[in-house]
GROMACS .gro file of C-alpha atoms in nm:
model
  489
    1UNK     CA    1 -11.974  -5.532   2.267
    2UNK     CA    2 -12.042  -5.715   1.937
    3UNK     CA    3 -11.777  -5.870   1.754
    4UNK     CA    4 -11.735  -5.652   1.398
    5UNK     CA    5 -11.675  -5.757   1.085
    6UNK     CA    6 -11.347  -5.555   1.073
    7UNK     CA    7 -11.416  -5.546   0.654
    8UNK     CA    8 -11.718  -5.475   0.678
    9UNK     CA    9 -11.604  -5.081   0.802
   10UNK     CA   10 -11.254  -5.112   0.626
   11UNK     CA   11 -11.384  -5.095   0.320
   12UNK     CA   12 -11.773  -4.938   0.241
   13UNK     CA   13 -11.680  -4.830  -0.128
   14UNK     CA   14 -11.891  -5.142  -0.278
   15UNK     CA   15 -12.180  -5.234  -0.252
   16UNK     CA   16 -12.237  -5.554  -0.054
   17UNK     CA   17 -12.371  -5.875  -0.104
   18UNK     CA   18 -12.655  -6.084  -0.092
   19UNK     CA   19 -12.771  -6.388   0.020
   20UNK     CA   20 -12.627  -6.721  -0.101
   21UNK     CA   21 -12.894  -6.993  -0.125
   22UNK     CA   22 -12.801  -7.381  -0.164
   23UNK     CA   23 -13.045  -7.682  -0.143
   24UNK     CA   24 -12.916  -8.059  -0.181
   25UNK     CA   25 -13.248  -8.367  -0.242
   26UNK     CA   26 -13.152  -8.731  -0.333
   27UNK     CA   27 -12.754  -8.731  -0.086
   28UNK     CA   28 -12.667  -8.917   0.232
   29UNK     CA   29 -12.451  -8.680   0.273
   30UNK     CA   30 -12.708  -8.345   0.164
   31UNK     CA   31 -12.617  -8.108   0.458
   32UNK     CA   32 -12.251  -8.166   0.438
   33UNK     CA   33 -12.294  -8.071   0.094
   34UNK     CA   34 -12.470  -7.833   0.178
   35UNK     CA   35 -12.228  -7.696   0.417
   36UNK     CA   36 -12.000  -7.735   0.140
   37UNK     CA   37 -12.216  -7.552  -0.098
   38UNK     CA   38 -12.244  -7.227   0.137
   39UNK     CA   39 -11.849  -7.197   0.205
   40UNK     CA   40 -11.846  -7.169  -0.155
   41UNK     CA   41 -12.072  -6.868  -0.194
   42UNK     CA   42 -11.947  -6.743   0.165
   43UNK     CA   43 -11.913  -6.388  -0.061
   44UNK     CA   44 -12.248  -6.388  -0.061
   45UNK     CA   45 -12.329  -6.342   0.320
   46UNK     CA   46 -12.098  -6.340   0.643
   47UNK     CA   47 -12.311  -6.241   0.939
   48UNK     CA   48 -12.465  -6.613   0.932
   49UNK     CA   49 -12.547  -6.945   0.862
   50UNK     CA   50 -12.793  -7.184   0.834
   51UNK     CA   51 -12.901  -7.515   0.681
   52UNK     CA   52 -13.192  -7.735   0.732
   53UNK     CA   53 -13.251  -8.089   0.720
   54UNK     CA   54 -13.533  -8.305   0.651
   55UNK     CA   55 -13.459  -8.716   0.759
   56UNK     CA   56 -13.682  -8.967   0.728
   57UNK     CA   57 -14.019  -8.969   0.885
   58UNK     CA   58 -14.067  -8.610   0.747
   59UNK     CA   59 -13.876  -8.490   1.082
   60UNK     CA   60 -13.682  -8.183   1.066
   61UNK     CA   61 -13.333  -8.070   1.205
   62UNK     CA   62 -13.144  -7.701   1.158
   63UNK     CA   63 -12.887  -7.576   1.305
   64UNK     CA   64 -12.805  -7.170   1.243
   65UNK     CA   65 -12.549  -6.885   1.378
   66UNK     CA   66 -12.376  -6.558   1.316
   67UNK     CA   67 -12.019  -6.555   1.162
   68UNK     CA   68 -11.909  -6.731   0.900
   69UNK     CA   69 -11.999  -7.126   0.761
   70UNK     CA   70 -11.658  -7.194   0.882
   71UNK     CA   71 -11.790  -7.101   1.253
   72UNK     CA   72 -12.075  -7.278   1.220
   73UNK     CA   73 -12.065  -7.625   1.028
   74UNK     CA   74 -11.693  -7.693   1.033
   75UNK     CA   75 -11.717  -7.938   1.344
   76UNK     CA   76 -11.897  -8.295   1.236
   77UNK     CA   77 -12.110  -8.345   1.498
   78UNK     CA   78 -12.287  -8.013   1.415
   79UNK     CA   79 -12.321  -8.185   1.063
   80UNK     CA   80 -12.440  -8.519   1.226
   81UNK     CA   81 -12.697  -8.364   1.442
   82UNK     CA   82 -12.863  -8.246   1.030
   83UNK     CA   83 -12.903  -8.615   0.885
   84UNK     CA   84 -13.123  -8.666   0.580
   85UNK     CA   85 -13.105  -8.742   0.217
   86UNK     CA   86 -13.208  -8.293   0.171
   87UNK     CA   87 -13.109  -7.985   0.314
   88UNK     CA   88 -13.060  -7.634   0.199
   89UNK     CA   89 -12.867  -7.357   0.344
   90UNK     CA   90 -12.874  -6.975   0.390
   91UNK     CA   91 -12.561  -6.778   0.407
   92UNK     CA   92 -12.680  -6.430   0.491
   93UNK     CA   93 -12.586  -6.069   0.416
   94UNK     CA   94 -12.854  -5.862   0.608
   95UNK     CA   95 -13.083  -5.616   0.333
   96UNK     CA   96 -13.364  -5.594   0.561
   97UNK     CA   97 -13.399  -5.660   0.946
   98UNK     CA   98 -13.093  -5.636   1.172
   99UNK     CA   99 -12.895  -5.939   1.284
  100UNK     CA  100 -13.073  -6.164   1.577
  101UNK     CA  101 -13.081  -6.504   1.522
  102UNK     CA  102 -13.416  -6.473   1.463
  103UNK     CA  103 -13.315  -6.377   1.124
  104UNK     CA  104 -13.122  -6.620   1.062
  105UNK     CA  105 -13.222  -6.815   0.731
  106UNK     CA  106 -13.371  -7.080   0.623
  107UNK     CA  107 -13.730  -6.974   0.789
  108UNK     CA  108 -13.926  -7.313   0.894
  109UNK     CA  109 -14.285  -7.324   1.039
  110UNK     CA  110 -14.478  -7.612   1.110
  111UNK     CA  111 -14.840  -7.599   0.868
  112UNK     CA  112 -15.108  -7.858   0.807
  113UNK     CA  113 -14.933  -8.081   0.517
  114UNK     CA  114 -14.616  -8.072   0.766
  115UNK     CA  115 -14.269  -7.935   0.795
  116UNK     CA  116 -14.174  -7.596   0.519
  117UNK     CA  117 -13.867  -7.405   0.544
  118UNK     CA  118 -13.689  -7.123   0.332
  119UNK     CA  119 -13.462  -6.963   0.191
  120UNK     CA  120 -13.433  -6.658  -0.023
  121UNK     CA  121 -13.197  -6.407  -0.208
  122UNK     CA  122 -13.300  -6.055  -0.241
  123UNK     CA  123 -13.498  -5.830  -0.166
  124UNK     CA  124 -13.965  -5.751  -0.190
  125UNK     CA  125 -14.028  -5.436  -0.205
  126UNK     CA  126 -14.387  -5.407  -0.137
  127UNK     CA  127 -14.283  -5.643   0.185
  128UNK     CA  128 -14.399  -5.345   0.414
  129UNK     CA  129 -14.742  -5.364   0.271
  130UNK     CA  130 -14.785  -5.691   0.263
  131UNK     CA  131 -14.652  -5.740   0.630
  132UNK     CA  132 -14.907  -5.468   0.728
  133UNK     CA  133 -15.189  -5.644   0.562
  134UNK     CA  134 -15.126  -6.013   0.670
  135UNK     CA  135 -15.053  -5.811   1.071
  136UNK     CA  136 -15.451  -5.686   1.021
  137UNK     CA  137 -15.526  -6.080   0.978
  138UNK     CA  138 -15.404  -6.186   1.324
  139UNK     CA  139 -15.070  -6.254   1.165
  140UNK     CA  140 -14.792  -6.278   1.451
  141UNK     CA  141 -14.456  -6.203   1.237
  142UNK     CA  142 -14.112  -6.403   1.448
  143UNK     CA  143 -13.840  -6.177   1.243
  144UNK     CA  144 -13.761  -5.858   1.117
  145UNK     CA  145 -13.658  -5.966   0.788
  146UNK     CA  146 -13.915  -5.966   0.459
  147UNK     CA  147 -13.885  -6.386   0.392
  148UNK     CA  148 -14.047  -6.473   0.662
  149UNK     CA  149 -14.341  -6.266   0.446
  150UNK     CA  150 -14.380  -6.532   0.239
  151UNK     CA  151 -14.390  -6.843   0.548
  152UNK     CA  152 -14.742  -6.640   0.575
  153UNK     CA  153 -14.940  -6.607   0.273
  154UNK     CA  154 -14.874  -6.991   0.233
  155UNK     CA  155 -15.040  -7.022   0.601
  156UNK     CA  156 -15.352  -6.836   0.494
  157UNK     CA  157 -15.371  -6.983   0.090
  158UNK     CA  158 -15.652  -7.128   0.031
  159UNK     CA  159 -15.529  -7.342  -0.199
  160UNK     CA  160 -15.495  -7.714  -0.131
  161UNK     CA  161 -15.115  -7.820  -0.244
  162UNK     CA  162 -14.760  -7.721  -0.134
  163UNK     CA  163 -14.730  -7.646  -0.424
  164UNK     CA  164 -15.073  -7.402  -0.589
  165UNK     CA  165 -14.972  -7.239  -0.177
  166UNK     CA  166 -14.604  -7.072  -0.296
  167UNK     CA  167 -14.774  -6.985  -0.611
  168UNK     CA  168 -15.026  -6.829  -0.463
  169UNK     CA  169 -14.736  -6.643  -0.280
  170UNK     CA  170 -14.546  -6.545  -0.544
  171UNK     CA  171 -14.826  -6.391  -0.768
  172UNK     CA  172 -14.840  -6.147  -0.478
  173UNK     CA  173 -14.503  -6.055  -0.391
  174UNK     CA  174 -14.288  -5.840  -0.599
  175UNK     CA  175 -13.942  -5.793  -0.583
  176UNK     CA  176 -13.671  -5.982  -0.677
  177UNK     CA  177 -13.596  -6.288  -0.576
  178UNK     CA  178 -13.457  -6.652  -0.610
  179UNK     CA  179 -13.567  -6.877  -0.341
  180UNK     CA  180 -13.538  -7.231  -0.242
  181UNK     CA  181 -13.784  -7.449  -0.034
  182UNK     CA  182 -13.796  -7.758   0.157
  183UNK     CA  183 -14.091  -7.945   0.248
  184UNK     CA  184 -14.171  -8.313   0.361
  185UNK     CA  185 -14.220  -8.400  -0.068
  186UNK     CA  186 -14.036  -8.179  -0.247
  187UNK     CA  187 -13.695  -7.936  -0.290
  188UNK     CA  188 -13.838  -7.641  -0.493
  189UNK     CA  189 -13.611  -7.411  -0.582
  190UNK     CA  190 -13.785  -7.034  -0.738
  191UNK     CA  191 -13.657  -6.732  -0.921
  192UNK     CA  192 -13.878  -6.367  -0.933
  193UNK     CA  193 -14.059  -6.283  -1.324
  194UNK     CA  194 -13.719  -6.128  -1.475
  195UNK     CA  195 -13.484  -6.318  -1.292
  196UNK     CA  196 -13.300  -6.032  -1.122
  197UNK     CA  197 -13.123  -6.259  -0.886
  198UNK     CA  198 -12.935  -6.616  -1.016
  199UNK     CA  199 -13.034  -6.951  -0.942
  200UNK     CA  200 -12.859  -7.309  -1.065
  201UNK     CA  201 -12.939  -7.620  -1.106
  202UNK     CA  202 -12.709  -7.883  -1.093
  203UNK     CA  203 -12.736  -8.352  -1.094
  204UNK     CA  204 -12.475  -8.494  -0.824
  205UNK     CA  205 -12.276  -8.780  -0.952
  206UNK     CA  206 -12.473  -9.001  -0.717
  207UNK     CA  207 -12.795  -8.903  -0.808
  208UNK     CA  208 -12.997  -8.644  -0.695
  209UNK     CA  209 -13.042  -8.232  -0.706
  210UNK     CA  210 -12.895  -7.931  -0.649
  211UNK     CA  211 -12.987  -7.537  -0.635
  212UNK     CA  212 -12.725  -7.256  -0.592
  213UNK     CA  213 -12.680  -6.922  -0.664
  214UNK     CA  214 -12.389  -6.994  -0.809
  215UNK     CA  215 -12.233  -7.252  -1.050
  216UNK     CA  216 -11.906  -7.232  -0.785
  217UNK     CA  217 -12.114  -7.412  -0.507
  218UNK     CA  218 -12.152  -7.715  -0.793
  219UNK     CA  219 -11.841  -7.734  -0.840
  220UNK     CA  220 -11.709  -7.759  -0.466
  221UNK     CA  221 -11.925  -8.050  -0.440
  222UNK     CA  222 -11.872  -8.169  -0.787
  223UNK     CA  223 -12.230  -8.193  -0.886
  224UNK     CA  224 -12.233  -8.114  -1.324
  225UNK     CA  225 -12.441  -7.796  -1.380
  226UNK     CA  226 -12.767  -7.893  -1.575
  227UNK     CA  227 -12.854  -7.546  -1.650
  228UNK     CA  228 -13.037  -7.239  -1.456
  229UNK     CA  229 -13.310  -7.171  -1.296
  230UNK     CA  230 -13.520  -6.972  -1.600
  231UNK     CA  231 -13.717  -6.619  -1.484
  232UNK     CA  232 -14.025  -6.694  -1.347
  233UNK     CA  233 -13.945  -7.075  -1.307
  234UNK     CA  234 -14.080  -7.304  -1.007
  235UNK     CA  235 -13.805  -7.620  -1.028
  236UNK     CA  236 -14.025  -7.928  -0.843
  237UNK     CA  237 -13.768  -8.150  -0.718
  238UNK     CA  238 -13.824  -8.469  -0.540
  239UNK     CA  239 -13.801  -8.857  -0.574
  240UNK     CA  240 -13.974  -8.927  -0.886
  241UNK     CA  241 -13.723  -8.674  -1.064
  242UNK     CA  242 -13.701  -8.282  -1.170
  243UNK     CA  243 -13.997  -8.107  -1.320
  244UNK     CA  244 -14.112  -7.756  -1.374
  245UNK     CA  245 -14.405  -7.518  -1.393
  246UNK     CA  246 -14.425  -7.130  -1.501
  247UNK     CA  247 -14.695  -6.980  -1.325
  248UNK     CA  248 -14.600  -6.663  -1.453
  249UNK     CA  249 -14.694  -6.509  -1.803
  250UNK     CA  250 -14.370  -6.389  -2.000
  251UNK     CA  251 -14.205  -6.121  -1.843
  252UNK     CA  252 -13.845  -5.940  -2.065
  253UNK     CA  253 -13.533  -6.124  -1.853
  254UNK     CA  254 -13.333  -5.824  -1.621
  255UNK     CA  255 -13.101  -5.980  -1.456
  256UNK     CA  256 -12.829  -5.832  -1.258
  257UNK     CA  257 -12.579  -5.675  -1.429
  258UNK     CA  258 -12.360  -5.619  -1.071
  259UNK     CA  259 -12.343  -5.976  -1.058
  260UNK     CA  260 -12.083  -5.990  -1.386
  261UNK     CA  261 -11.924  -5.684  -1.233
  262UNK     CA  262 -11.918  -5.783  -0.868
  263UNK     CA  263 -12.061  -5.999  -0.674
  264UNK     CA  264 -12.025  -6.365  -0.850
  265UNK     CA  265 -11.701  -6.540  -0.824
  266UNK     CA  266 -11.471  -6.498  -1.105
  267UNK     CA  267 -11.489  -6.908  -1.190
  268UNK     CA  268 -11.845  -6.919  -1.169
  269UNK     CA  269 -12.030  -6.928  -1.494
  270UNK     CA  270 -12.363  -6.635  -1.450
  271UNK     CA  271 -12.635  -6.681  -1.728
  272UNK     CA  272 -12.419  -6.972  -1.961
  273UNK     CA  273 -12.134  -6.685  -1.942
  274UNK     CA  274 -11.811  -6.762  -1.778
  275UNK     CA  275 -11.751  -6.455  -1.518
  276UNK     CA  276 -11.417  -6.454  -1.523
  277UNK     CA  277 -11.418  -6.372  -1.894
  278UNK     CA  278 -11.648  -6.133  -1.893
  279UNK     CA  279 -11.421  -5.919  -1.662
  280UNK     CA  280 -11.137  -5.909  -1.893
  281UNK     CA  281 -11.341  -5.840  -2.152
  282UNK     CA  282 -11.470  -5.537  -1.953
  283UNK     CA  283 -11.191  -5.413  -1.860
  284UNK     CA  284 -11.029  -5.431  -2.211
  285UNK     CA  285 -11.385  -5.262  -2.261
  286UNK     CA  286 -11.219  -4.990  -2.016
  287UNK     CA  287 -10.862  -4.946  -2.183
  288UNK     CA  288 -11.044  -4.845  -2.496
  289UNK     CA  289 -11.276  -4.590  -2.396
  290UNK     CA  290 -11.023  -4.482  -2.101
  291UNK     CA  291 -10.660  -4.502  -2.260
  292UNK     CA  292 -10.351  -4.286  -2.060
  293UNK     CA  293 -10.026  -4.187  -2.015
  294UNK     CA  294  -9.923  -4.496  -1.792
  295UNK     CA  295  -9.583  -4.731  -1.666
  296UNK     CA  296  -9.827  -4.965  -1.483
  297UNK     CA  297 -10.177  -5.158  -1.451
  298UNK     CA  298 -10.224  -5.230  -1.077
  299UNK     CA  299 -10.579  -5.442  -0.970
  300UNK     CA  300 -10.750  -5.305  -0.642
  301UNK     CA  301 -10.766  -5.624  -0.511
  302UNK     CA  302 -10.908  -5.921  -0.531
  303UNK     CA  303 -11.266  -5.769  -0.711
  304UNK     CA  304 -10.985  -5.551  -0.968
  305UNK     CA  305 -10.790  -5.834  -1.052
  306UNK     CA  306 -11.000  -5.993  -1.437
  307UNK     CA  307 -11.035  -5.624  -1.505
  308UNK     CA  308 -10.704  -5.455  -1.489
  309UNK     CA  309 -10.610  -5.786  -1.672
  310UNK     CA  310 -10.756  -5.720  -1.940
  311UNK     CA  311 -10.690  -5.358  -1.966
  312UNK     CA  312 -10.363  -5.423  -1.927
  313UNK     CA  313 -10.384  -5.714  -2.216
  314UNK     CA  314 -10.539  -5.372  -2.452
  315UNK     CA  315 -10.357  -5.126  -2.295
  316UNK     CA  316 -10.008  -5.337  -2.402
  317UNK     CA  317  -9.934  -5.224  -2.023
  318UNK     CA  318  -9.725  -5.500  -1.771
  319UNK     CA  319  -9.955  -5.535  -1.508
  320UNK     CA  320  -9.862  -5.564  -1.169
  321UNK     CA  321  -9.973  -5.671  -0.787
  322UNK     CA  322  -9.941  -5.305  -0.629
  323UNK     CA  323 -10.122  -5.333  -0.348
  324UNK     CA  324 -10.161  -5.728  -0.180
  325UNK     CA  325 -10.416  -5.787  -0.029
  326UNK     CA  326 -10.425  -5.948   0.398
  327UNK     CA  327 -10.679  -6.204   0.311
  328UNK     CA  328 -10.678  -6.297   0.697
  329UNK     CA  329 -10.805  -5.979   0.862
  330UNK     CA  330 -11.112  -6.154   0.971
  331UNK     CA  331 -11.284  -6.081   1.292
  332UNK     CA  332 -11.192  -5.821   1.499
  333UNK     CA  333 -11.293  -5.730   1.900
  334UNK     CA  334 -11.095  -5.409   1.802
  335UNK     CA  335 -11.301  -5.085   1.946
  336UNK     CA  336 -11.366  -4.932   1.595
  337UNK     CA  337 -11.204  -4.579   1.727
  338UNK     CA  338 -11.159  -4.320   1.458
  339UNK     CA  339 -10.797  -4.449   1.442
  340UNK     CA  340 -10.886  -4.776   1.372
  341UNK     CA  341 -11.089  -4.636   1.133
  342UNK     CA  342 -10.825  -4.493   0.983
  343UNK     CA  343 -10.593  -4.772   0.958
  344UNK     CA  344 -10.922  -5.029   0.848
  345UNK     CA  345 -10.794  -5.041   0.475
  346UNK     CA  346 -10.396  -5.102   0.596
  347UNK     CA  347 -10.505  -5.396   0.776
  348UNK     CA  348 -10.692  -5.503   0.426
  349UNK     CA  349 -10.451  -5.383   0.195
  350UNK     CA  350 -10.090  -5.313   0.230
  351UNK     CA  351  -9.884  -5.125  -0.077
  352UNK     CA  352  -9.592  -5.327  -0.244
  353UNK     CA  353  -9.363  -5.036  -0.337
  354UNK     CA  354  -9.105  -5.199  -0.489
  355UNK     CA  355  -9.418  -5.237  -0.787
  356UNK     CA  356  -9.523  -4.853  -0.756
  357UNK     CA  357  -9.214  -4.636  -0.664
  358UNK     CA  358  -9.178  -4.361  -0.927
  359UNK     CA  359  -9.422  -4.552  -1.189
  360UNK     CA  360  -9.715  -4.367  -1.388
  361UNK     CA  361  -9.969  -4.622  -1.212
  362UNK     CA  362 -10.351  -4.710  -1.338
  363UNK     CA  363 -10.546  -4.807  -1.025
  364UNK     CA  364 -10.878  -5.067  -1.135
  365UNK     CA  365 -11.153  -5.131  -0.910
  366UNK     CA  366 -11.555  -5.292  -0.985
  367UNK     CA  367 -11.698  -4.950  -0.842
  368UNK     CA  368 -11.740  -4.630  -0.610
  369UNK     CA  369 -11.995  -4.624  -0.408
  370UNK     CA  370 -11.862  -4.361  -0.112
  371UNK     CA  371 -11.542  -4.277  -0.240
  372UNK     CA  372 -11.427  -4.343   0.088
  373UNK     CA  373 -11.198  -4.642   0.101
  374UNK     CA  374 -11.064  -4.527  -0.302
  375UNK     CA  375 -11.005  -4.195  -0.184
  376UNK     CA  376 -10.716  -4.466   0.088
  377UNK     CA  377 -10.608  -4.622  -0.116
  378UNK     CA  378 -10.496  -4.335  -0.354
  379UNK     CA  379 -10.302  -4.205  -0.148
  380UNK     CA  380 -10.175  -4.524  -0.023
  381UNK     CA  381 -10.041  -4.596  -0.340
  382UNK     CA  382  -9.860  -4.181  -0.389
  383UNK     CA  383  -9.751  -4.264  -0.034
  384UNK     CA  384  -9.543  -4.596  -0.209
  385UNK     CA  385  -9.363  -4.314  -0.485
  386UNK     CA  386  -9.637  -4.358  -0.733
  387UNK     CA  387  -9.542  -3.995  -0.969
  388UNK     CA  388  -9.914  -4.043  -1.019
  389UNK     CA  389 -10.212  -4.248  -1.001
  390UNK     CA  390 -10.487  -4.305  -1.243
  391UNK     CA  391 -10.797  -4.457  -1.118
  392UNK     CA  392 -11.069  -4.663  -1.337
  393UNK     CA  393 -11.371  -4.803  -1.224
  394UNK     CA  394 -11.519  -5.110  -1.422
  395UNK     CA  395 -11.879  -5.045  -1.351
  396UNK     CA  396 -12.067  -4.693  -1.464
  397UNK     CA  397 -12.068  -4.425  -1.148
  398UNK     CA  398 -12.343  -4.552  -0.954
  399UNK     CA  399 -12.569  -4.310  -0.944
  400UNK     CA  400 -12.905  -4.450  -0.761
  401UNK     CA  401 -12.933  -4.708  -0.475
  402UNK     CA  402 -13.067  -5.021  -0.527
  403UNK     CA  403 -13.390  -5.182  -0.366
  404UNK     CA  404 -13.362  -5.549  -0.505
  405UNK     CA  405 -13.148  -5.694  -0.268
  406UNK     CA  406 -12.811  -5.577  -0.266
  407UNK     CA  407 -12.679  -5.348  -0.001
  408UNK     CA  408 -12.564  -5.000  -0.101
  409UNK     CA  409 -12.621  -4.660   0.120
  410UNK     CA  410 -12.908  -4.366  -0.006
  411UNK     CA  411 -12.896  -4.227  -0.306
  412UNK     CA  412 -12.726  -3.927  -0.040
  413UNK     CA  413 -12.429  -4.104   0.005
  414UNK     CA  414 -12.320  -4.176  -0.370
  415UNK     CA  415 -12.005  -3.963  -0.445
  416UNK     CA  416 -12.101  -4.035  -0.829
  417UNK     CA  417 -12.517  -3.890  -0.744
  418UNK     CA  418 -12.382  -3.577  -0.633
  419UNK     CA  419 -12.028  -3.468  -0.797
  420UNK     CA  420 -11.964  -3.498  -1.137
  421UNK     CA  421 -11.593  -3.746  -1.211
  422UNK     CA  422 -11.409  -3.436  -1.274
  423UNK     CA  423 -11.524  -3.356  -0.857
  424UNK     CA  424 -11.515  -3.735  -0.777
  425UNK     CA  425 -11.151  -3.796  -0.959
  426UNK     CA  426 -11.039  -3.462  -0.670
  427UNK     CA  427 -11.196  -3.596  -0.393
  428UNK     CA  428 -11.027  -3.907  -0.386
  429UNK     CA  429 -10.712  -3.744  -0.490
  430UNK     CA  430 -10.678  -3.917  -0.847
  431UNK     CA  431 -10.500  -3.744  -1.116
  432UNK     CA  432 -10.786  -3.926  -1.335
  433UNK     CA  433 -11.076  -4.142  -1.291
  434UNK     CA  434 -11.309  -4.247  -1.585
  435UNK     CA  435 -11.588  -4.483  -1.528
  436UNK     CA  436 -11.683  -4.716  -1.839
  437UNK     CA  437 -11.948  -4.644  -2.050
  438UNK     CA  438 -12.295  -4.786  -1.983
  439UNK     CA  439 -12.277  -4.901  -2.408
  440UNK     CA  440 -11.916  -4.996  -2.348
  441UNK     CA  441 -12.070  -5.241  -2.055
  442UNK     CA  442 -12.329  -5.363  -2.229
  443UNK     CA  443 -12.072  -5.441  -2.534
  444UNK     CA  444 -11.822  -5.618  -2.318
  445UNK     CA  445 -12.126  -5.815  -2.200
  446UNK     CA  446 -12.152  -5.947  -2.639
  447UNK     CA  447 -12.407  -5.649  -2.733
  448UNK     CA  448 -12.382  -5.355  -2.942
  449UNK     CA  449 -12.478  -5.104  -2.641
  450UNK     CA  450 -12.784  -5.077  -2.421
  451UNK     CA  451 -13.131  -5.057  -2.592
  452UNK     CA  452 -13.360  -4.852  -2.312
  453UNK     CA  453 -13.693  -5.024  -2.497
  454UNK     CA  454 -13.494  -5.343  -2.367
  455UNK     CA  455 -13.145  -5.317  -2.202
  456UNK     CA  456 -13.189  -5.714  -2.073
  457UNK     CA  457 -13.031  -5.659  -1.769
  458UNK     CA  458 -13.144  -5.467  -1.431
  459UNK     CA  459 -12.885  -5.164  -1.473
  460UNK     CA  460 -13.081  -4.932  -1.210
  461UNK     CA  461 -12.771  -4.855  -1.062
  462UNK     CA  462 -12.669  -4.730  -1.249
  463UNK     CA  463 -12.986  -4.536  -1.467
  464UNK     CA  464 -13.221  -4.545  -1.264
  465UNK     CA  465 -13.429  -4.727  -1.443
  466UNK     CA  466 -13.635  -4.951  -1.229
  467UNK     CA  467 -13.822  -5.227  -1.358
  468UNK     CA  468 -14.011  -5.388  -1.064
  469UNK     CA  469 -14.225  -5.152  -0.894
  470UNK     CA  470 -14.108  -5.022  -0.547
  471UNK     CA  471 -14.459  -5.022  -0.378
  472UNK     CA  472 -14.313  -4.975  -0.008
  473UNK     CA  473 -14.114  -4.646  -0.157
  474UNK     CA  474 -14.429  -4.503  -0.244
  475UNK     CA  475 -14.629  -4.616   0.052
  476UNK     CA  476 -14.639  -4.312   0.273
  477UNK     CA  477 -14.801  -4.511   0.597
  478UNK     CA  478 -14.662  -4.480   0.857
  479UNK     CA  479 -14.394  -4.774   0.945
  480UNK     CA  480 -14.351  -4.944   1.207
  481UNK     CA  481 -13.902  -4.961   1.336
  482UNK     CA  482 -13.830  -5.295   1.246
  483UNK     CA  483 -13.878  -5.205   0.867
  484UNK     CA  484 -13.722  -4.911   0.913
  485UNK     CA  485 -13.404  -5.103   0.858
  486UNK     CA  486 -13.543  -5.190   0.498
  487UNK     CA  487 -13.198  -5.157   0.280
  488UNK     CA  488 -13.193  -4.755   0.114
  489UNK     CA  489 -13.467  -4.606   0.370
   0.00000   0.00000   0.00000
């Protein structure tokens, strides 16, 4: 039996992580720094990790494995086997393709210009259409991940330089992506034209550059944050320094709003805004919109903590850790029987009876997807003696699936897509339930509200406003089984 991540089936009430990417150029410790960066980005993917390094003479070295970064790169001998002054790495959370070693990134290929490795965060929304056309041309796919489409588009491009081939490939794909690539001459970073997925640029103290999904990966290796890679920008880093090309026309930025709510680590700065401060502002706005009589504000850890702090401060109520999270659940070989599934939430969270008994409790969490975990959390708090349980959510209701790199269920399994808020409160067993409004969320982000003509963020999971075409979803041709596994099919 494959080993099972307990938190995968103990907590299905949140959208799950995307992926994390790191690239380092110009350091003798490139692989070690990449591994540290991936460790900081572990929250973005826990299914697998991989690093490819580039040594002198154009020799590439790779190590990949299922599991956590520490499981794969905690051995000094593994790092020693990844020599060179450049490396790139990837944490995987599967949104397309099964978790098999062939799907673990970075992907690598030998071209006429030399070796080429690529790591990708996001989803291509026309991957099936492109893959079908490429297979008809004779391309042989070795994985079931949409990231391999980049490899084949580069391979068949008629352009001469690596950069022009990559631009040619990027102009054919649709979707949300942050991409880091490595070849004999340079480290390359790219974001999709709408900048849905994040990518930041940092500078190492001893010289050299870093590309990463979040600033927390820069912090752990002592790199200085330089700037965000801009939407539609391609940055090229080599021994001559840094240069930038912008092959796409001007487009409106639609950065993923869920990065602020849940995905990014609280100590990261996203698009110039500290995530921790933003989440506290979201909580304060939520308190203004949905005040209720209570004795204590309790976060659902860990993602609900900053919003609960903001809520408590605005409401003038005590903030207490009424639920304690067990951070050492990790892996388990326990077979997920129904009985064990029912215990899953208690293995990950436990009620702090001393702070809950006899209290009217406001529970603050970041989202409700299926409602299953929320129901168990509410029940746990009641069993600990709470007289009332009021649930407050620091995002609007999740009514639509994500097709841009976040693992959410199909729409029919989203609680908010089938029930109004009063029905949802009854289903999860709360005395009351409230979500922050969409305009309230935008106010917390420093805007007057959501401008439908120019939202500035991707909020399709709340609105159904998909800014990037969903070509594969509209394609009615028969699909191979591997592609039926794509997110939200």
